[in-house]
Amino acid sequence: MYDQKGENAGRVIKHFTERAESYDKGNWPLDNELLSAHTALIGNVNGKLVLDVACGTGIIGHALSKLGAQVIGIDISTSMLLRASERISALICGNMLDLPFGSGVFDLLVCRQGIHYIDPIPALTEMHRVLAKCGSLLISSIVPYGDEDYDWYKERIRIKKPEQVWIPTTNSLGELLKQVGFSIICIGHHQTTSRLSTTKDRTGHDSRVQDVFLRHHLSAQDKIKELYAMKFDNNDVEYKINWVILMAKAP
Ligand SMILES: C[S@@+](CC[C@H](N)C(=O)[O-])C[C@H]1O[C@@H](n2cnc3c(N)ncnc32)[C@H](O)[C@@H]1O
């Protein structure tokens, strides 16, 4: 299931090759409040050496370099890295399972919405390895709101994002971080607004996937519709997705 170096890595690369050009036009990549929710937890980065893991088009790394950090970005997709080159000058194509750096090098690692494509334990262990003593990791993920929407959310991912190999939750991500030796410094939550029509114009999904996705929202229980603040109009749906943003330290 977690075979990132094999079949899933191929699927991830294919997916982001198709999405790279329009990635930034998505519902949340350039959302300023989401960016601030990340940077607010990090504090002062001036002069720090930062690795943006699964940097995509370089949005998080770029925000940190504007705050004075020296940023290196790494991603498995050359198409995403090509876009990132407009924002970050030091980029490496590579797999987060095998970071091409010595141990204890970085002051800070950031990884926004990248951990769910991969077996989390070896990936987080590798992130821990390259962090300097007392270095920090900021990791974030879209997560279900809680137990009540877990199954509905899981099905939503199965429909929309078959490249995703596991479902992070606030608790599971925290536990995984502790398991590989991090201590949790703080946990933040944030909600962003998405629209199905925005996703539709941006991904390689065919209309059948969009229809199934819309039906999945239309047929959700009322309590789920409320949780996601769903609004339907004309074969479209707007909804709020939930993020967890964790700041952890390598002792
Ligand atoms: C949803 S995008 C997030 C990009 C960026 N972090 C952001 O916040 O906009 C996920 C990124 O993870 C990258 N990725 C997935 N698996 C990876 C792996 N094993 N190693 C490195 N990058 C990976 C993808 O290529 C993609 O660019």
PDB file of N, CA, C and O and ligand atoms in Angstrom, residues 4 9 12-13 16 19 23-24 28-29 38 52-60 74-78 80-81 94-97 110-118 140 161 243, ligand 1:
ATOM      1  N   GLN A   4       6.005   3.707  -2.162  1.00  0.00           N
ATOM      2  CA  GLN A   4       6.216   4.996  -2.819  1.00  0.00           C
ATOM      3  C   GLN A   4       7.270   4.948  -3.907  1.00  0.00           C
ATOM      4  O   GLN A   4       7.201   5.675  -4.883  1.00  0.00           O
ATOM      5  N   ALA A   9       4.737   6.018  -6.588  1.00  0.00           N
ATOM      6  CA  ALA A   9       5.577   7.156  -6.994  1.00  0.00           C
ATOM      7  C   ALA A   9       5.256   7.507  -8.446  1.00  0.00           C
ATOM      8  O   ALA A   9       5.149   8.684  -8.801  1.00  0.00           O
ATOM      9  N   VAL A  12       1.955   9.343  -8.516  1.00  0.00           N
ATOM     10  CA  VAL A  12       2.092  10.704  -7.982  1.00  0.00           C
ATOM     11  C   VAL A  12       2.743  11.605  -9.027  1.00  0.00           C
ATOM     12  O   VAL A  12       2.279  12.717  -9.297  1.00  0.00           O
ATOM     13  N   ILE A  13       3.806  11.100  -9.647  1.00  0.00           N
ATOM     14  CA  ILE A  13       4.509  11.912 -10.648  1.00  0.00           C
ATOM     15  C   ILE A  13       3.572  12.217 -11.824  1.00  0.00           C
ATOM     16  O   ILE A  13       3.474  13.359 -12.279  1.00  0.00           O
ATOM     17  N   PHE A  16       0.986  14.902 -10.765  1.00  0.00           N
ATOM     18  CA  PHE A  16       1.482  16.271 -10.640  1.00  0.00           C
ATOM     19  C   PHE A  16       2.084  16.800 -11.943  1.00  0.00           C
ATOM     20  O   PHE A  16       2.188  18.013 -12.117  1.00  0.00           O
ATOM     21  N   ARG A  19      -0.981  18.269 -13.280  1.00  0.00           N
ATOM     22  CA  ARG A  19      -1.531  19.384 -12.491  1.00  0.00           C
ATOM     23  C   ARG A  19      -0.616  20.579 -12.377  1.00  0.00           C
ATOM     24  O   ARG A  19      -1.054  21.651 -11.952  1.00  0.00           O
ATOM     25  N   TYR A  23      -1.624  24.209 -10.947  1.00  0.00           N
ATOM     26  CA  TYR A  23      -1.638  23.921  -9.501  1.00  0.00           C
ATOM     27  C   TYR A  23      -1.961  25.164  -8.651  1.00  0.00           C
ATOM     28  O   TYR A  23      -2.810  25.128  -7.767  1.00  0.00           O
ATOM     29  N   ASP A  24      -1.305  26.270  -8.979  1.00  0.00           N
ATOM     30  CA  ASP A  24      -1.462  27.480  -8.150  1.00  0.00           C
ATOM     31  C   ASP A  24      -2.876  28.058  -8.209  1.00  0.00           C
ATOM     32  O   ASP A  24      -3.253  28.850  -7.351  1.00  0.00           O
ATOM     33  N   TRP A  28      -6.688  26.238  -2.577  1.00  0.00           N
ATOM     34  CA  TRP A  28      -5.962  26.716  -1.401  1.00  0.00           C
ATOM     35  C   TRP A  28      -4.472  27.030  -1.574  1.00  0.00           C
ATOM     36  O   TRP A  28      -3.903  27.684  -0.707  1.00  0.00           O
ATOM     37  N   PRO A  29      -3.785  26.610  -2.663  1.00  0.00           N
ATOM     38  CA  PRO A  29      -2.329  26.796  -2.691  1.00  0.00           C
ATOM     39  C   PRO A  29      -1.865  28.215  -2.360  1.00  0.00           C
ATOM     40  O   PRO A  29      -0.917  28.399  -1.605  1.00  0.00           O
ATOM     41  N   HIS A  38       0.430  28.963   8.716  1.00  0.00           N
ATOM     42  CA  HIS A  38       1.679  28.190   8.774  1.00  0.00           C
ATOM     43  C   HIS A  38       2.816  29.042   9.364  1.00  0.00           C
ATOM     44  O   HIS A  38       3.462  28.658  10.318  1.00  0.00           O
ATOM     45  N   ASP A  52      12.174  22.713   2.272  1.00  0.00           N
ATOM     46  CA  ASP A  52      10.749  22.602   1.955  1.00  0.00           C
ATOM     47  C   ASP A  52      10.554  21.222   1.307  1.00  0.00           C
ATOM     48  O   ASP A  52      10.922  21.007   0.152  1.00  0.00           O
ATOM     49  N   VAL A  53      10.019  20.298   2.087  1.00  0.00           N
ATOM     50  CA  VAL A  53       9.873  18.901   1.633  1.00  0.00           C
ATOM     51  C   VAL A  53       8.563  18.757   0.860  1.00  0.00           C
ATOM     52  O   VAL A  53       7.515  19.177   1.340  1.00  0.00           O
ATOM     53  N   ALA A  54       8.632  18.149  -0.327  1.00  0.00           N
ATOM     54  CA  ALA A  54       7.474  18.077  -1.228  1.00  0.00           C
ATOM     55  C   ALA A  54       7.028  19.501  -1.527  1.00  0.00           C
ATOM     56  O   ALA A  54       5.866  19.860  -1.372  1.00  0.00           O
ATOM     57  N   CYS A  55       7.983  20.300  -1.988  1.00  0.00           N
ATOM     58  CA  CYS A  55       7.779  21.755  -2.106  1.00  0.00           C
ATOM     59  C   CYS A  55       6.770  22.130  -3.176  1.00  0.00           C
ATOM     60  O   CYS A  55       6.277  23.257  -3.188  1.00  0.00           O
ATOM     61  N   GLY A  56       6.463  21.205  -4.095  1.00  0.00           N
ATOM     62  CA  GLY A  56       5.517  21.538  -5.155  1.00  0.00           C
ATOM     63  C   GLY A  56       5.994  22.736  -5.949  1.00  0.00           C
ATOM     64  O   GLY A  56       7.146  22.801  -6.391  1.00  0.00           O
ATOM     65  N   THR A  57       5.134  23.753  -6.081  1.00  0.00           N
ATOM     66  CA  THR A  57       5.506  24.949  -6.852  1.00  0.00           C
ATOM     67  C   THR A  57       6.234  25.978  -5.984  1.00  0.00           C
ATOM     68  O   THR A  57       6.407  27.124  -6.391  1.00  0.00           O
ATOM     69  N   GLY A  58       6.604  25.590  -4.774  1.00  0.00           N
ATOM     70  CA  GLY A  58       7.506  26.417  -3.952  1.00  0.00           C
ATOM     71  C   GLY A  58       6.849  27.505  -3.131  1.00  0.00           C
ATOM     72  O   GLY A  58       7.523  28.443  -2.683  1.00  0.00           O
ATOM     73  N   ILE A  59       5.554  27.390  -2.906  1.00  0.00           N
ATOM     74  CA  ILE A  59       4.822  28.499  -2.258  1.00  0.00           C
ATOM     75  C   ILE A  59       5.271  28.713  -0.808  1.00  0.00           C
ATOM     76  O   ILE A  59       5.568  29.843  -0.398  1.00  0.00           O
ATOM     77  N   ILE A  60       5.347  27.642  -0.036  1.00  0.00           N
ATOM     78  CA  ILE A  60       5.717  27.776   1.386  1.00  0.00           C
ATOM     79  C   ILE A  60       7.183  28.230   1.492  1.00  0.00           C
ATOM     80  O   ILE A  60       7.507  29.157   2.230  1.00  0.00           O
ATOM     81  N   ILE A  74      12.665  20.426  -2.212  1.00  0.00           N
ATOM     82  CA  ILE A  74      12.818  19.100  -2.819  1.00  0.00           C
ATOM     83  C   ILE A  74      11.439  18.556  -3.169  1.00  0.00           C
ATOM     84  O   ILE A  74      10.475  18.720  -2.403  1.00  0.00           O
ATOM     85  N   ASP A  75      11.339  17.957  -4.348  1.00  0.00           N
ATOM     86  CA  ASP A  75      10.071  17.379  -4.784  1.00  0.00           C
ATOM     87  C   ASP A  75      10.378  16.242  -5.756  1.00  0.00           C
ATOM     88  O   ASP A  75      11.417  16.232  -6.418  1.00  0.00           O
ATOM     89  N   ILE A  76       9.420  15.314  -5.830  1.00  0.00           N
ATOM     90  CA  ILE A  76       9.605  14.151  -6.703  1.00  0.00           C
ATOM     91  C   ILE A  76       9.202  14.457  -8.152  1.00  0.00           C
ATOM     92  O   ILE A  76       9.546  13.704  -9.060  1.00  0.00           O
ATOM     93  N   SER A  77       8.477  15.564  -8.346  1.00  0.00           N
ATOM     94  CA  SER A  77       7.961  15.882  -9.680  1.00  0.00           C
ATOM     95  C   SER A  77       8.762  17.004 -10.334  1.00  0.00           C
ATOM     96  O   SER A  77       8.793  18.136  -9.837  1.00  0.00           O
ATOM     97  N   THR A  78       9.383  16.708 -11.467  1.00  0.00           N
ATOM     98  CA  THR A  78      10.158  17.755 -12.163  1.00  0.00           C
ATOM     99  C   THR A  78       9.222  18.842 -12.704  1.00  0.00           C
ATOM    100  O   THR A  78       9.610  20.008 -12.800  1.00  0.00           O
ATOM    101  N   MET A  80       6.532  20.013 -11.226  1.00  0.00           N
ATOM    102  CA  MET A  80       6.256  20.948 -10.121  1.00  0.00           C
ATOM    103  C   MET A  80       7.499  21.786  -9.848  1.00  0.00           C
ATOM    104  O   MET A  80       7.411  22.989  -9.595  1.00  0.00           O
ATOM    105  N   LEU A  81       8.675  21.155  -9.923  1.00  0.00           N
ATOM    106  CA  LEU A  81       9.918  21.893  -9.647  1.00  0.00           C
ATOM    107  C   LEU A  81      10.156  23.001 -10.677  1.00  0.00           C
ATOM    108  O   LEU A  81      10.681  24.059 -10.348  1.00  0.00           O
ATOM    109  N   GLY A  94      13.901  14.812  -5.880  1.00  0.00           N
ATOM    110  CA  GLY A  94      14.208  13.642  -5.066  1.00  0.00           C
ATOM    111  C   GLY A  94      13.004  13.186  -4.278  1.00  0.00           C
ATOM    112  O   GLY A  94      11.965  13.849  -4.251  1.00  0.00           O
ATOM    113  N   ASN A  95      13.192  12.036  -3.661  1.00  0.00           N
ATOM    114  CA  ASN A  95      12.123  11.405  -2.896  1.00  0.00           C
ATOM    115  C   ASN A  95      12.345  11.669  -1.406  1.00  0.00           C
ATOM    116  O   ASN A  95      13.462  11.510  -0.914  1.00  0.00           O
ATOM    117  N   MET A  96      11.302  12.061  -0.716  1.00  0.00           N
ATOM    118  CA  MET A  96      11.480  12.374   0.709  1.00  0.00           C
ATOM    119  C   MET A  96      11.834  11.138   1.540  1.00  0.00           C
ATOM    120  O   MET A  96      12.224  11.241   2.686  1.00  0.00           O
ATOM    121  N   LEU A  97      11.722   9.960   0.934  1.00  0.00           N
ATOM    122  CA  LEU A  97      12.127   8.738   1.633  1.00  0.00           C
ATOM    123  C   LEU A  97      13.637   8.605   1.698  1.00  0.00           C
ATOM    124  O   LEU A  97      14.168   7.788   2.435  1.00  0.00           O
ATOM    125  N   VAL A 110       9.797  22.107   6.423  1.00  0.00           N
ATOM    126  CA  VAL A 110       8.360  22.327   6.279  1.00  0.00           C
ATOM    127  C   VAL A 110       7.832  21.303   5.278  1.00  0.00           C
ATOM    128  O   VAL A 110       8.511  20.965   4.302  1.00  0.00           O
ATOM    129  N   CYS A 111       6.648  20.819   5.533  1.00  0.00           N
ATOM    130  CA  CYS A 111       6.045  19.854   4.606  1.00  0.00           C
ATOM    131  C   CYS A 111       4.538  20.083   4.626  1.00  0.00           C
ATOM    132  O   CYS A 111       3.846  19.638   5.539  1.00  0.00           O
ATOM    133  N   ARG A 112       4.043  20.819   3.622  1.00  0.00           N
ATOM    134  CA  ARG A 112       2.608  21.111   3.576  1.00  0.00           C
ATOM    135  C   ARG A 112       1.933  20.166   2.593  1.00  0.00           C
ATOM    136  O   ARG A 112       2.267  20.139   1.412  1.00  0.00           O
ATOM    137  N   GLN A 113       0.990  19.407   3.082  1.00  0.00           N
ATOM    138  CA  GLN A 113       0.121  18.546   2.257  1.00  0.00           C
ATOM    139  C   GLN A 113       0.949  17.643   1.325  1.00  0.00           C
ATOM    140  O   GLN A 113       0.676  17.520   0.141  1.00  0.00           O
ATOM    141  N   GLY A 114       1.981  16.980   1.922  1.00  0.00           N
ATOM    142  CA  GLY A 114       2.788  16.072   1.105  1.00  0.00           C
ATOM    143  C   GLY A 114       2.985  14.701   1.725  1.00  0.00           C
ATOM    144  O   GLY A 114       3.465  13.783   1.059  1.00  0.00           O
ATOM    145  N   ILE A 115       2.581  14.526   2.981  1.00  0.00           N
ATOM    146  CA  ILE A 115       2.940  13.291   3.689  1.00  0.00           C
ATOM    147  C   ILE A 115       2.003  12.118   3.363  1.00  0.00           C
ATOM    148  O   ILE A 115       2.340  10.961   3.587  1.00  0.00           O
ATOM    149  N   HIS A 116       0.852  12.421   2.766  1.00  0.00           N
ATOM    150  CA  HIS A 116      -0.151  11.360   2.568  1.00  0.00           C
ATOM    151  C   HIS A 116       0.082  10.518   1.310  1.00  0.00           C
ATOM    152  O   HIS A 116      -0.686   9.624   1.008  1.00  0.00           O
ATOM    153  N   TYR A 117       1.144  10.846   0.558  1.00  0.00           N
ATOM    154  CA  TYR A 117       1.435  10.058  -0.646  1.00  0.00           C
ATOM    155  C   TYR A 117       2.409   8.930  -0.361  1.00  0.00           C
ATOM    156  O   TYR A 117       2.839   8.236  -1.269  1.00  0.00           O
ATOM    157  N   ILE A 118       2.793   8.760   0.893  1.00  0.00           N
ATOM    158  CA  ILE A 118       3.976   7.985   1.193  1.00  0.00           C
ATOM    159  C   ILE A 118       3.861   7.312   2.548  1.00  0.00           C
ATOM    160  O   ILE A 118       3.101   7.770   3.404  1.00  0.00           O
ATOM    161  N   SER A 140       1.868  19.921   7.777  1.00  0.00           N
ATOM    162  CA  SER A 140       0.424  20.164   7.759  1.00  0.00           C
ATOM    163  C   SER A 140      -0.243  19.226   6.770  1.00  0.00           C
ATOM    164  O   SER A 140       0.388  18.710   5.844  1.00  0.00           O
ATOM    165  N   LYS A 161      -8.879  11.424  -5.052  1.00  0.00           N
ATOM    166  CA  LYS A 161      -7.417  11.422  -5.010  1.00  0.00           C
ATOM    167  C   LYS A 161      -6.868  10.029  -4.784  1.00  0.00           C
ATOM    168  O   LYS A 161      -6.355   9.709  -3.722  1.00  0.00           O
ATOM    169  N   TRP A 243      -7.750  21.728   8.094  1.00  0.00           N
ATOM    170  CA  TRP A 243      -6.294  21.508   8.091  1.00  0.00           C
ATOM    171  C   TRP A 243      -5.791  21.333   9.505  1.00  0.00           C
ATOM    172  O   TRP A 243      -6.271  22.009  10.424  1.00  0.00           O
TER     173      TRP A 243
HETATM  174  C1  LIG B   1      -0.359  18.757  -2.797  1.00  0.00           C
HETATM  175  S1  LIG B   1       1.258  19.106  -3.356  1.00  0.00           S
HETATM  176  C2  LIG B   1       1.871  20.190  -2.088  1.00  0.00           C
HETATM  177  C3  LIG B   1       2.938  21.092  -2.619  1.00  0.00           C
HETATM  178  C4  LIG B   1       3.422  22.165  -1.649  1.00  0.00           C
HETATM  179  N1  LIG B   1       3.965  21.586  -0.448  1.00  0.00           N
HETATM  180  C5  LIG B   1       2.320  23.134  -1.306  1.00  0.00           C
HETATM  181  O1  LIG B   1       1.999  23.260  -0.123  1.00  0.00           O
HETATM  182  O2  LIG B   1       1.767  23.795  -2.201  1.00  0.00           O
HETATM  183  C6  LIG B   1       2.112  17.593  -2.973  1.00  0.00           C
HETATM  184  C7  LIG B   1       3.521  17.556  -3.509  1.00  0.00           C
HETATM  185  O3  LIG B   1       4.175  16.407  -2.933  1.00  0.00           O
HETATM  186  C8  LIG B   1       5.089  15.908  -3.877  1.00  0.00           C
HETATM  187  N2  LIG B   1       5.465  14.543  -3.479  1.00  0.00           N
HETATM  188  C9  LIG B   1       4.658  13.477  -3.353  1.00  0.00           C
HETATM  189  N3  LIG B   1       5.348  12.388  -2.950  1.00  0.00           N
HETATM  190  C10 LIG B   1       6.644  12.804  -2.789  1.00  0.00           C
HETATM  191  C11 LIG B   1       7.829  12.150  -2.390  1.00  0.00           C
HETATM  192  N4  LIG B   1       7.837  10.862  -2.066  1.00  0.00           N
HETATM  193  N5  LIG B   1       8.976  12.861  -2.318  1.00  0.00           N
HETATM  194  C12 LIG B   1       8.982  14.180  -2.669  1.00  0.00           C
HETATM  195  N6  LIG B   1       7.877  14.849  -3.078  1.00  0.00           N
HETATM  196  C13 LIG B   1       6.723  14.175  -3.133  1.00  0.00           C
HETATM  197  C14 LIG B   1       4.312  16.007  -5.173  1.00  0.00           C
HETATM  198  O4  LIG B   1       5.129  15.901  -6.317  1.00  0.00           O
HETATM  199  C15 LIG B   1       3.642  17.376  -5.008  1.00  0.00           C
HETATM  200  O5  LIG B   1       4.433  18.403  -5.565  1.00  0.00           O
END
